[in-house]
PDB file of C-alpha atoms in Angstrom:
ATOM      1  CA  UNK A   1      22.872 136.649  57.769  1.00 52.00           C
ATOM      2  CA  UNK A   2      20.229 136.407  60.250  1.00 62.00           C
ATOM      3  CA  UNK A   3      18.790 133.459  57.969  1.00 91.00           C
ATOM      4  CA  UNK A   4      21.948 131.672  57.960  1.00 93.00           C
ATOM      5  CA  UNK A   5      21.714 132.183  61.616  1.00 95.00           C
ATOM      6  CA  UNK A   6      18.462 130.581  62.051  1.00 95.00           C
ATOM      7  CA  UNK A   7      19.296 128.056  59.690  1.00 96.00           C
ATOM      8  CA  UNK A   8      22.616 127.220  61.714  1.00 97.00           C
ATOM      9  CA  UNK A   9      20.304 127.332  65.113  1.00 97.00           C
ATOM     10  CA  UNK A  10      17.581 125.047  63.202  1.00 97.00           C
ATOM     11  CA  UNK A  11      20.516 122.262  62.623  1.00 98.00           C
ATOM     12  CA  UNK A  12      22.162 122.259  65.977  1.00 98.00           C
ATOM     13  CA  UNK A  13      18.662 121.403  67.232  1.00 98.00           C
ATOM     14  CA  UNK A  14      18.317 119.189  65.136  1.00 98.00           C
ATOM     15  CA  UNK A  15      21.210 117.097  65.466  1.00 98.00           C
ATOM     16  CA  UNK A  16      20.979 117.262  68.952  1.00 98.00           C
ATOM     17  CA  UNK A  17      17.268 115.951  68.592  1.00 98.00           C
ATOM     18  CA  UNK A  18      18.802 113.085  66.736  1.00 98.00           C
ATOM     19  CA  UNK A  19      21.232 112.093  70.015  1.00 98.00           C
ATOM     20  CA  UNK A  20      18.633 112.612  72.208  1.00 98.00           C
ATOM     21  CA  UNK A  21      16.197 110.108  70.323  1.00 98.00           C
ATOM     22  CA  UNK A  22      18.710 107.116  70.302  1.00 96.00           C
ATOM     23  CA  UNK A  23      19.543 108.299  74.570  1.00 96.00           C
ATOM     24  CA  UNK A  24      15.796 107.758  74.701  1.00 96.00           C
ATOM     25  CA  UNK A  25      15.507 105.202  72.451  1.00 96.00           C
ATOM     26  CA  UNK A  26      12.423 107.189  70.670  1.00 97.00           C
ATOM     27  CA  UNK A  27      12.371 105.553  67.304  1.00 97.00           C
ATOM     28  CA  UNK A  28       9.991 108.461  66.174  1.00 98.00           C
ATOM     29  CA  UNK A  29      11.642 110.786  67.159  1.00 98.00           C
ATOM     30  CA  UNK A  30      14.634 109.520  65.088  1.00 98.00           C
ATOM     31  CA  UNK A  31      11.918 108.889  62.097  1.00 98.00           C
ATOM     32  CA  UNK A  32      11.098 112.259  61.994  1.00 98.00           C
ATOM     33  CA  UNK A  33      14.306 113.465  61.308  1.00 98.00           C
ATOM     34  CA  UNK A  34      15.628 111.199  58.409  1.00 98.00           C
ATOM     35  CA  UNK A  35      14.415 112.226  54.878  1.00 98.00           C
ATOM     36  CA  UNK A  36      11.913 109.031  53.818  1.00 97.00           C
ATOM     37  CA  UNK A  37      13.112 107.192  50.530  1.00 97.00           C
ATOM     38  CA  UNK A  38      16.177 104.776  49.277  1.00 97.00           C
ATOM     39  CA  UNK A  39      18.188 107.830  48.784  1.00 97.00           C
ATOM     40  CA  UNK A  40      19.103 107.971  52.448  1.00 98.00           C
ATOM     41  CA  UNK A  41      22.524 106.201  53.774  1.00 98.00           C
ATOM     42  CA  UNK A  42      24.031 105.391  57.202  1.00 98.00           C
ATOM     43  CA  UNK A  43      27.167 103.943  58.625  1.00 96.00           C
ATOM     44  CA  UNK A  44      27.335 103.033  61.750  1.00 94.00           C
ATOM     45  CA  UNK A  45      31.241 102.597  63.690  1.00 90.00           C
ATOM     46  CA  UNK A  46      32.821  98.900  62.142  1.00 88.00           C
ATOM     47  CA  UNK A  47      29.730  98.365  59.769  1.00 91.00           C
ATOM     48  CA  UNK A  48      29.393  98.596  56.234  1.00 92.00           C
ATOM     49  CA  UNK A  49      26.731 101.132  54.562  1.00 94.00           C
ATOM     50  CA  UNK A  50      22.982 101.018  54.756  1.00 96.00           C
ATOM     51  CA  UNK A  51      20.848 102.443  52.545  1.00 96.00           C
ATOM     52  CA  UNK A  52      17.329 103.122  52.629  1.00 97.00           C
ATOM     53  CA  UNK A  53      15.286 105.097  55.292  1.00 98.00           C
ATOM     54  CA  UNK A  54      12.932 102.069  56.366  1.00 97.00           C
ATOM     55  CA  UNK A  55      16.721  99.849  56.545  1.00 96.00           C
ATOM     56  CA  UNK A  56      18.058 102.772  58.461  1.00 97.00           C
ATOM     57  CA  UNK A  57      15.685 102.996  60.802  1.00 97.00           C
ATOM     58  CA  UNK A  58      15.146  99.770  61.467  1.00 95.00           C
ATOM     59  CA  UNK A  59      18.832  99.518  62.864  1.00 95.00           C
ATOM     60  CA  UNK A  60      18.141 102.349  65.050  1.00 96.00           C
ATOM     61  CA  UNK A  61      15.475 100.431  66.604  1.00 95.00           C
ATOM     62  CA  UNK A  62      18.038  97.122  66.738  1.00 92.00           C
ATOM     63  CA  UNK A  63      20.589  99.589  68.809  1.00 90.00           C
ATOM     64  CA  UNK A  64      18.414 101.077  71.482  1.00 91.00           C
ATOM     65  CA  UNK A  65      17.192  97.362  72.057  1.00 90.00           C
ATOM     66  CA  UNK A  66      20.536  96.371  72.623  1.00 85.00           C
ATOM     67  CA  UNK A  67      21.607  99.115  75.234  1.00 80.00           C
ATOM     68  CA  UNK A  68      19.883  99.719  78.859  1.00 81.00           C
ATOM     69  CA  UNK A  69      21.509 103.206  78.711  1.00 87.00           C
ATOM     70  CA  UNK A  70      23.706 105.287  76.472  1.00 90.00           C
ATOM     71  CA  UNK A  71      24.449 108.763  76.714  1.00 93.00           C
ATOM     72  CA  UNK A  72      26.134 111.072  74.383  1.00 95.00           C
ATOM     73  CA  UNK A  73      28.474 114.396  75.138  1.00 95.00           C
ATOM     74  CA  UNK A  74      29.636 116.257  71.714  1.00 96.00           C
ATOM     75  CA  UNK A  75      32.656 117.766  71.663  1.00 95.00           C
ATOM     76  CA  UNK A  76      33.733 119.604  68.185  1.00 95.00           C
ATOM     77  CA  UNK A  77      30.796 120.436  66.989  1.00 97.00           C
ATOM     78  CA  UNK A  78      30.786 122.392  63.586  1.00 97.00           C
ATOM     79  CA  UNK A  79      28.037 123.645  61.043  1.00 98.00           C
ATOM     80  CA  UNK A  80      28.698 124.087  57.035  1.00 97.00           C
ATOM     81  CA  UNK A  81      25.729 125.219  55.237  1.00 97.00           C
ATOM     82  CA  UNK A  82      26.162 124.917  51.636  1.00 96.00           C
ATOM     83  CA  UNK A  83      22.804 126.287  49.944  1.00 93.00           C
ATOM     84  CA  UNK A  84      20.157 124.246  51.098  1.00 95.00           C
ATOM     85  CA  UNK A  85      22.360 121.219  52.295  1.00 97.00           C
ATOM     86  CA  UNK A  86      24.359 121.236  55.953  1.00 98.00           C
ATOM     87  CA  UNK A  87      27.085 119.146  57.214  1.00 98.00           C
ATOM     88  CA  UNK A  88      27.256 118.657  61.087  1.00 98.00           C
ATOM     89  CA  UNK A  89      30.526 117.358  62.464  1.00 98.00           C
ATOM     90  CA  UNK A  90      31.052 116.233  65.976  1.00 97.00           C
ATOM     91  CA  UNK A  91      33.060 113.900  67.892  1.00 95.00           C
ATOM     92  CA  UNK A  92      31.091 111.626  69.930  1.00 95.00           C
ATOM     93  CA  UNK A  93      32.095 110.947  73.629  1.00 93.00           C
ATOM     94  CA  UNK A  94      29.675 108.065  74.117  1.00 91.00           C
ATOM     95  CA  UNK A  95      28.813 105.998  77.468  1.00 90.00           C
ATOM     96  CA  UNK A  96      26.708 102.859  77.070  1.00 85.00           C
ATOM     97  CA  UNK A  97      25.498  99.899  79.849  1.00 82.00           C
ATOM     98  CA  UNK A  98      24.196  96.469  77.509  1.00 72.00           C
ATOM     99  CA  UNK A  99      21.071  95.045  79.038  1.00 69.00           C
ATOM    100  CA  UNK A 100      23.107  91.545  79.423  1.00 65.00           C
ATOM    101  CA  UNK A 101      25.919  92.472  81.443  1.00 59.00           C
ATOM    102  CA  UNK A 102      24.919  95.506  84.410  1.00 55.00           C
ATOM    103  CA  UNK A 103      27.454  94.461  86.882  1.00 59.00           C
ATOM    104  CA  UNK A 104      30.055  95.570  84.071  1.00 64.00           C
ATOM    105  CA  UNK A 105      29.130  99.057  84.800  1.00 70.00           C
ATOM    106  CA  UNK A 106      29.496 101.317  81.518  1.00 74.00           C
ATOM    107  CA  UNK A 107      31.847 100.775  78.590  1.00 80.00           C
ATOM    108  CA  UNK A 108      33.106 104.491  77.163  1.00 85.00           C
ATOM    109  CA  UNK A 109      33.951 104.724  73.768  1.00 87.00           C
ATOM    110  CA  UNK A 110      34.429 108.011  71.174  1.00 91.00           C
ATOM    111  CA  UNK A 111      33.017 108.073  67.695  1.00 94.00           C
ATOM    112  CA  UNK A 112      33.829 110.681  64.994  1.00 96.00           C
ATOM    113  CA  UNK A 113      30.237 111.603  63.076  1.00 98.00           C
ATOM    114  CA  UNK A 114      29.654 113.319  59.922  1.00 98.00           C
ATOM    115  CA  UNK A 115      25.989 114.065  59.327  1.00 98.00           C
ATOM    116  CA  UNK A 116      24.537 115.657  56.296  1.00 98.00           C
ATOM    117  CA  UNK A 117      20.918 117.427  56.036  1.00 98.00           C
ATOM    118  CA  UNK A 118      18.742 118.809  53.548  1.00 98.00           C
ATOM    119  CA  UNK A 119      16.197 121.441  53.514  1.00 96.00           C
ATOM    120  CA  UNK A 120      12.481 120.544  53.182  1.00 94.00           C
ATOM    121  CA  UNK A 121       9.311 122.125  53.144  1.00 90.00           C
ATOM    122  CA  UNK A 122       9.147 122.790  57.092  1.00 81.00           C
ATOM    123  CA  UNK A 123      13.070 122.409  58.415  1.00 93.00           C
ATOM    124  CA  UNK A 124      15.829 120.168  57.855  1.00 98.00           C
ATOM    125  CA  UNK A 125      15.552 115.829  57.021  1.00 98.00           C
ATOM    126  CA  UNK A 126      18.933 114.096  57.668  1.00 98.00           C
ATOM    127  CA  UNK A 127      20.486 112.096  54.237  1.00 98.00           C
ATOM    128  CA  UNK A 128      23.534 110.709  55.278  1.00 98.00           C
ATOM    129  CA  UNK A 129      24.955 110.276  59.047  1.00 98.00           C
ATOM    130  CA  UNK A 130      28.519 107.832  58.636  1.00 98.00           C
ATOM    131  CA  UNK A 131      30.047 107.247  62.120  1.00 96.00           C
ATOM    132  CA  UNK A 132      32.994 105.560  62.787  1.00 94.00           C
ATOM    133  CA  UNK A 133      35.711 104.409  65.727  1.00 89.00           C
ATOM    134  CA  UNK A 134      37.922 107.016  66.707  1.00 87.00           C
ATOM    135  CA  UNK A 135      41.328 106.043  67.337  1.00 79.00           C
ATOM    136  CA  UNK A 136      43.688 108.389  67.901  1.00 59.00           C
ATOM    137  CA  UNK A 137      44.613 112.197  66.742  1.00 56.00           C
ATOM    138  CA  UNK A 138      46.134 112.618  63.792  1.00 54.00           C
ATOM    139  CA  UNK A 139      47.475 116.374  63.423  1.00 54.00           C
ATOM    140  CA  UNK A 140      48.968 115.550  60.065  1.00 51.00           C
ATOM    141  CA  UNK A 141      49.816 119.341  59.263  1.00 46.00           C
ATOM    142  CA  UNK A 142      52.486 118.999  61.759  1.00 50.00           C
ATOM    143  CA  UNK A 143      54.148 115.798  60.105  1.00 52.00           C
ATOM    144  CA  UNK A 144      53.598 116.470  56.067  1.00 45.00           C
ATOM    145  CA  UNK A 145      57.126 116.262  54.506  1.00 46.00           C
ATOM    146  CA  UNK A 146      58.122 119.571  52.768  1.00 39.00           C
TER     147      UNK A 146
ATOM    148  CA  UNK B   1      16.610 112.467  33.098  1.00 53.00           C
ATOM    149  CA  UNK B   2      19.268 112.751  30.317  1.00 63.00           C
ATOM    150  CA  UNK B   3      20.512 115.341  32.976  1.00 91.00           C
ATOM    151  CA  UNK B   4      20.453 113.236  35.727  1.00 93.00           C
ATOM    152  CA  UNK B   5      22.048 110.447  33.399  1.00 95.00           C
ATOM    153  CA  UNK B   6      24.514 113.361  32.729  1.00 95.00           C
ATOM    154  CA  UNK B   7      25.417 114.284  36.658  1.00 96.00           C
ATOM    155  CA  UNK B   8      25.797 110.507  37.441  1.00 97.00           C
ATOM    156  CA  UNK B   9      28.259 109.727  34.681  1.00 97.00           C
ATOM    157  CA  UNK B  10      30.187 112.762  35.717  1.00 97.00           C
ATOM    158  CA  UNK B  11      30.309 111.877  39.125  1.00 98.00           C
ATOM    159  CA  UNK B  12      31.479 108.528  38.970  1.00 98.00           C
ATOM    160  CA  UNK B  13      34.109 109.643  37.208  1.00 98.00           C
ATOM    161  CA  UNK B  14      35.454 112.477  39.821  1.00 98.00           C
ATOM    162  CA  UNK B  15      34.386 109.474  42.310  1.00 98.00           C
ATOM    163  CA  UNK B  16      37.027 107.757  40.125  1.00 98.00           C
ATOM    164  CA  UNK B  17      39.242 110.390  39.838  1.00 98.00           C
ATOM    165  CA  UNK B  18      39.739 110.694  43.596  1.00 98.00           C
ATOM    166  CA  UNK B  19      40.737 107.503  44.071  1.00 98.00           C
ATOM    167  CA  UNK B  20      43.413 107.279  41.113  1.00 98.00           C
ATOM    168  CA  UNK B  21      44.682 111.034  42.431  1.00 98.00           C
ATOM    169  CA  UNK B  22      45.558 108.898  45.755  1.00 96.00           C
ATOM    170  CA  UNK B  23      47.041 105.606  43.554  1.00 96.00           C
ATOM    171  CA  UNK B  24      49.124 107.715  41.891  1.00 96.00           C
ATOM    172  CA  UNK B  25      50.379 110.273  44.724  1.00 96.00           C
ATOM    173  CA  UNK B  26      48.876 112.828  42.371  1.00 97.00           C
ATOM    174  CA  UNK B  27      48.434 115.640  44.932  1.00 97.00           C
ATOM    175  CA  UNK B  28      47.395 118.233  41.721  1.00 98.00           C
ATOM    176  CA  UNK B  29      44.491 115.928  40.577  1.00 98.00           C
ATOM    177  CA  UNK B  30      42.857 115.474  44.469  1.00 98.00           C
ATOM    178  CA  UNK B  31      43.302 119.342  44.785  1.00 98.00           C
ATOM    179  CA  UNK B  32      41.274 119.791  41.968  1.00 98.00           C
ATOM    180  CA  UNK B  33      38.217 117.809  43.114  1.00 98.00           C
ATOM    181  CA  UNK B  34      37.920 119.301  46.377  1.00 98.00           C
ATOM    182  CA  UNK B  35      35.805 122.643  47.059  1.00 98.00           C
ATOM    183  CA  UNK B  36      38.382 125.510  48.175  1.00 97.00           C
ATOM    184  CA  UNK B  37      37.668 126.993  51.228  1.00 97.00           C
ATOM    185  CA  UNK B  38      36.811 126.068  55.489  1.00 97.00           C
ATOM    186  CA  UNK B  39      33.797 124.383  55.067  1.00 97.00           C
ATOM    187  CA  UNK B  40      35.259 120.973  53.697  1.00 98.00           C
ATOM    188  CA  UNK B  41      35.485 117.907  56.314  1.00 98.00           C
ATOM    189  CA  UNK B  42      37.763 114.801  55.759  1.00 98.00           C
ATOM    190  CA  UNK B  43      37.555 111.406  57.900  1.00 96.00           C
ATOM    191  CA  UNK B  44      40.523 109.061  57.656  1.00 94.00           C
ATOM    192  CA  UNK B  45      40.105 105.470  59.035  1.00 90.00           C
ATOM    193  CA  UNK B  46      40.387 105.958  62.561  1.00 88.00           C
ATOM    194  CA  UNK B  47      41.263 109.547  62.770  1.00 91.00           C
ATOM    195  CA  UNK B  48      38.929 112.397  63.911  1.00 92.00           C
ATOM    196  CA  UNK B  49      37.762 115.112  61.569  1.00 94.00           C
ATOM    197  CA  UNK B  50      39.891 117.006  59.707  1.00 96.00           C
ATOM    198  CA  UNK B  51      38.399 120.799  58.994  1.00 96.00           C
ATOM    199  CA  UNK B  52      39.205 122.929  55.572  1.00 97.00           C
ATOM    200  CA  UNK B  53      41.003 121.755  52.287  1.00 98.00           C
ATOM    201  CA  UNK B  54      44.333 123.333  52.846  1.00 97.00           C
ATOM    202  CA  UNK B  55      44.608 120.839  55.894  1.00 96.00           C
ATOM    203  CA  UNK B  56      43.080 117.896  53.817  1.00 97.00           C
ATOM    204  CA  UNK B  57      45.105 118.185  51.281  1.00 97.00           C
ATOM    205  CA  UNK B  58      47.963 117.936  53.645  1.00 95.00           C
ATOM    206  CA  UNK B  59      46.857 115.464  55.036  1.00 95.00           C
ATOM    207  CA  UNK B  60      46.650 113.523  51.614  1.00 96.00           C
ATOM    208  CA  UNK B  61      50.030 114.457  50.805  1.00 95.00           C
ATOM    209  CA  UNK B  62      50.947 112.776  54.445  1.00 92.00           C
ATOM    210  CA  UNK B  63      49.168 110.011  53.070  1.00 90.00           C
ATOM    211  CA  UNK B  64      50.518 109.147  49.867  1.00 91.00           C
ATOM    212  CA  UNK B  65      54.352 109.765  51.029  1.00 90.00           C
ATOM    213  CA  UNK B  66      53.869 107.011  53.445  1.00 85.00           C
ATOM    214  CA  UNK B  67      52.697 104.343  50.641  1.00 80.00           C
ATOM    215  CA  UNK B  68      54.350 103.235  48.003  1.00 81.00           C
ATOM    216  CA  UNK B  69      51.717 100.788  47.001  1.00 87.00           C
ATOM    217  CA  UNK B  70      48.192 101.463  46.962  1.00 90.00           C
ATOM    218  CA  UNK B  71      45.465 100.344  44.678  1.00 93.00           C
ATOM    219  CA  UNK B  72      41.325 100.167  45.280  1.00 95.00           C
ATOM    220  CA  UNK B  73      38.910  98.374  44.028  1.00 95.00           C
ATOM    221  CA  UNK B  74      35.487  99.628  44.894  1.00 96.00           C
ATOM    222  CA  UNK B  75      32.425  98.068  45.257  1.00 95.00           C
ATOM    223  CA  UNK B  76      28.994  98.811  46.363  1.00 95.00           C
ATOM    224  CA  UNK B  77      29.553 102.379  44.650  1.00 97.00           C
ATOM    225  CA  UNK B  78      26.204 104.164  44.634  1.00 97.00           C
ATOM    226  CA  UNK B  79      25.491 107.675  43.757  1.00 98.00           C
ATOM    227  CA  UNK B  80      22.468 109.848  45.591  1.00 97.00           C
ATOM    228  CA  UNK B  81      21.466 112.778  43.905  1.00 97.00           C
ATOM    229  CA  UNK B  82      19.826 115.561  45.986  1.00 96.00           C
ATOM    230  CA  UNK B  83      19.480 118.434  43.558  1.00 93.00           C
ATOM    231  CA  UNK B  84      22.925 120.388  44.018  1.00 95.00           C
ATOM    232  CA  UNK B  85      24.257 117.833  46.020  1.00 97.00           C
ATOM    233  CA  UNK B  86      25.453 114.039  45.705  1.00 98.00           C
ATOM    234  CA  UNK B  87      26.601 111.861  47.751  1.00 98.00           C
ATOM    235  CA  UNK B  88      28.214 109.011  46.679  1.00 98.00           C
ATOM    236  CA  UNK B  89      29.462 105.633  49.239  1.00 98.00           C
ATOM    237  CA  UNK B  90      31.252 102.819  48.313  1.00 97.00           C
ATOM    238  CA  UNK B  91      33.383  99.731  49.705  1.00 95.00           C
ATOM    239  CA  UNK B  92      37.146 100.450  49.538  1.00 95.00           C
ATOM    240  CA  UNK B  93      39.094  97.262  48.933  1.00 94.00           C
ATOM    241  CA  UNK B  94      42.594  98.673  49.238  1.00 91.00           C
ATOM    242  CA  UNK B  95      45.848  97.007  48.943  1.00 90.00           C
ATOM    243  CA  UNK B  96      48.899  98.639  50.340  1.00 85.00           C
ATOM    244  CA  UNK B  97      52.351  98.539  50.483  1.00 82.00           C
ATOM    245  CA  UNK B  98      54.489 101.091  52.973  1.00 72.00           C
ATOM    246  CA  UNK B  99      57.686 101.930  51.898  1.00 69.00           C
ATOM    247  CA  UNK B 100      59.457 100.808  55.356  1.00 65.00           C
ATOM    248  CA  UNK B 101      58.727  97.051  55.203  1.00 59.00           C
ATOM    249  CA  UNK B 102      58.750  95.792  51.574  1.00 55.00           C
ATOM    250  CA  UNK B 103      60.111  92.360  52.386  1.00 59.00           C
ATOM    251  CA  UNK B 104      56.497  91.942  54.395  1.00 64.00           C
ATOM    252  CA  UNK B 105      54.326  92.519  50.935  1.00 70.00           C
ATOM    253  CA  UNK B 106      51.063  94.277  50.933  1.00 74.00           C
ATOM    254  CA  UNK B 107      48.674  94.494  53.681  1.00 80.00           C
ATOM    255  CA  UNK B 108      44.563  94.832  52.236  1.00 85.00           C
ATOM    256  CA  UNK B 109      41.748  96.393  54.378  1.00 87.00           C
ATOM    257  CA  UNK B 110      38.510  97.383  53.779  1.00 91.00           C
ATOM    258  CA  UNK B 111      37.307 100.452  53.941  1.00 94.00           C
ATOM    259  CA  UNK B 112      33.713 102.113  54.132  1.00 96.00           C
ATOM    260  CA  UNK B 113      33.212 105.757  52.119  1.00 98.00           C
ATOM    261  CA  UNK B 114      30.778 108.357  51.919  1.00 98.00           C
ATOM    262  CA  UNK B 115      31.885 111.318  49.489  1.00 98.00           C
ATOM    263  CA  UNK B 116      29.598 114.046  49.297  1.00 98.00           C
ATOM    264  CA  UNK B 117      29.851 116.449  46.095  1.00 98.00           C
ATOM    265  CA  UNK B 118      28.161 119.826  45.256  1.00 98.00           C
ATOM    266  CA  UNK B 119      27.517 121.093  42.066  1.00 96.00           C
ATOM    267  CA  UNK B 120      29.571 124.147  41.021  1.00 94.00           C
ATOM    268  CA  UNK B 121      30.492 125.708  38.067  1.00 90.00           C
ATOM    269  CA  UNK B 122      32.283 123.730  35.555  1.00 81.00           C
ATOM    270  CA  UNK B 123      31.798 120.209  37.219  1.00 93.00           C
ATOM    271  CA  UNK B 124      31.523 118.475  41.037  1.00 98.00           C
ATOM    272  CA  UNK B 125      33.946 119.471  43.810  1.00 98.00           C
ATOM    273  CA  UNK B 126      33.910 117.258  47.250  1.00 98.00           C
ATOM    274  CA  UNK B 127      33.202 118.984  50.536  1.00 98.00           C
ATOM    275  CA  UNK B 128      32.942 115.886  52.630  1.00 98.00           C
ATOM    276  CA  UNK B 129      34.880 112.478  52.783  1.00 98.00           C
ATOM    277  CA  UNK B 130      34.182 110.354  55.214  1.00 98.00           C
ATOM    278  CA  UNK B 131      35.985 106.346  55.471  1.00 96.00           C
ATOM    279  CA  UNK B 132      36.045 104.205  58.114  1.00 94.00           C
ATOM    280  CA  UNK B 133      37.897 100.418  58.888  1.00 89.00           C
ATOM    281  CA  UNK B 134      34.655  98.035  57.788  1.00 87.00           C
ATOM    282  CA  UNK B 135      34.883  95.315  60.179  1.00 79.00           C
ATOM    283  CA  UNK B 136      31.766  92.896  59.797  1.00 60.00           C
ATOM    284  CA  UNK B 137      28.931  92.801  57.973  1.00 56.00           C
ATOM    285  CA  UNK B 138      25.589  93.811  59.778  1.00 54.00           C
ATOM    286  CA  UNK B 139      22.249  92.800  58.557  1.00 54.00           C
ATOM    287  CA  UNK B 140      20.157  94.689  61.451  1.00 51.00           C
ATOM    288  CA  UNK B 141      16.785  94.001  58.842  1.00 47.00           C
ATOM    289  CA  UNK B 142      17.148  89.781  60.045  1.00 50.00           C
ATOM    290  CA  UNK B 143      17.926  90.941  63.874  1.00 52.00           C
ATOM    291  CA  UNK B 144      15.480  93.574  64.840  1.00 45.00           C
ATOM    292  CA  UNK B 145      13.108  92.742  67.686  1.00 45.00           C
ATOM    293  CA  UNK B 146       9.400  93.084  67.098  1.00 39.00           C
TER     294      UNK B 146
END
């Protein structure tokens, strides 16, 4: 158990490394932690899926161009470990300023994100992060017919 | 690679399998693909993240009372094998009809998916589903600065 602890420690940094490289708009940081290669897939909220590390990252770099200042706050935040591959869930509670429009102040929006990592020599590479719009609840086992 | 020939064929078809289970309201054949157990996630279009398969699978059953209609067709399907672990993504072209407003036809969307599998005994089970509303394309490769 104390692995699976330091495993589960080793992921939350890591995910949080990954918000903190888009805040900062450190496009190496965010290189480091994507496993290189075509296996690699990411959705980002409204768009379609990419594919492919070098793709991937290069639309990283195309959204922290686009915003003066985001800043992310994660709420639900849950580890699975499943051998030596991790999903991290977490609703995003995301505030962003564009560089065209500052006396708009900051929009807010929240973004559901599923996130799933493998194990590598030396730590943990994501392989899949799929983000999308979040709407409203949906509490679903209060409302399934019987 | 007759092995890895072997995985992807099986894959596809529980990839398959999952959507036909929700076609034909077939809450027995989506309980079957799904890994018993807490550490399952499920994303609905514009929902937040659903946690364990009991609750999934409720929410399925939600899911496929409200429709009466509902076919995919999926494109872009790719599978991603990681050792234990696949994930596949695809394009969900969905029609559907609800059962309130037949005079009003179908409605279509489309749909974004990531499914991640892992390998157990006897076949594939899902741990993670993840679809969201696709609303444009993006082709960040022609738009990045440099």
């Amino acid at each position: 158990m104390a692995d699976r602890a330091a495993d589960e420690a080793a992921l939350i940094a890591a995910h949080r490394r990954f918000y903190d490289a888009v805040e900062r708009g450190d496009l190496d940081a965010m290189t480091e932690l994507w496993k290189p290669g075509e296996d690699t897939v990411c959705v980002h909220p409204g768009f379609g899926q990419l594919r492919g590390t070098a793709t991937i990252l290069r639309s990283f770099a195309l959204l922290m161009a686009q915003a003066s200042y985001v800043q992310y706050v994660l709420t639900d935040e849950v580890v699975d470990l499943h051998g030596d591959t991790a999903v991290l869930g977490c609703t995003e509670n995301i505030m962003v300023a564009g560089h065209d429009e500052p006396a708009q102040g900051f929009d807010s929006a929240r973004a559901v994100a599923t996130s799933v990592f493998v194990r590598v020599q030396g730590g943990w590479r994501i392989i899949v992060h799929h983000a999308s719009v979040l709407g409203e609840e949906w509490r679903p086992w209060e409302e399934v017919p019987r």
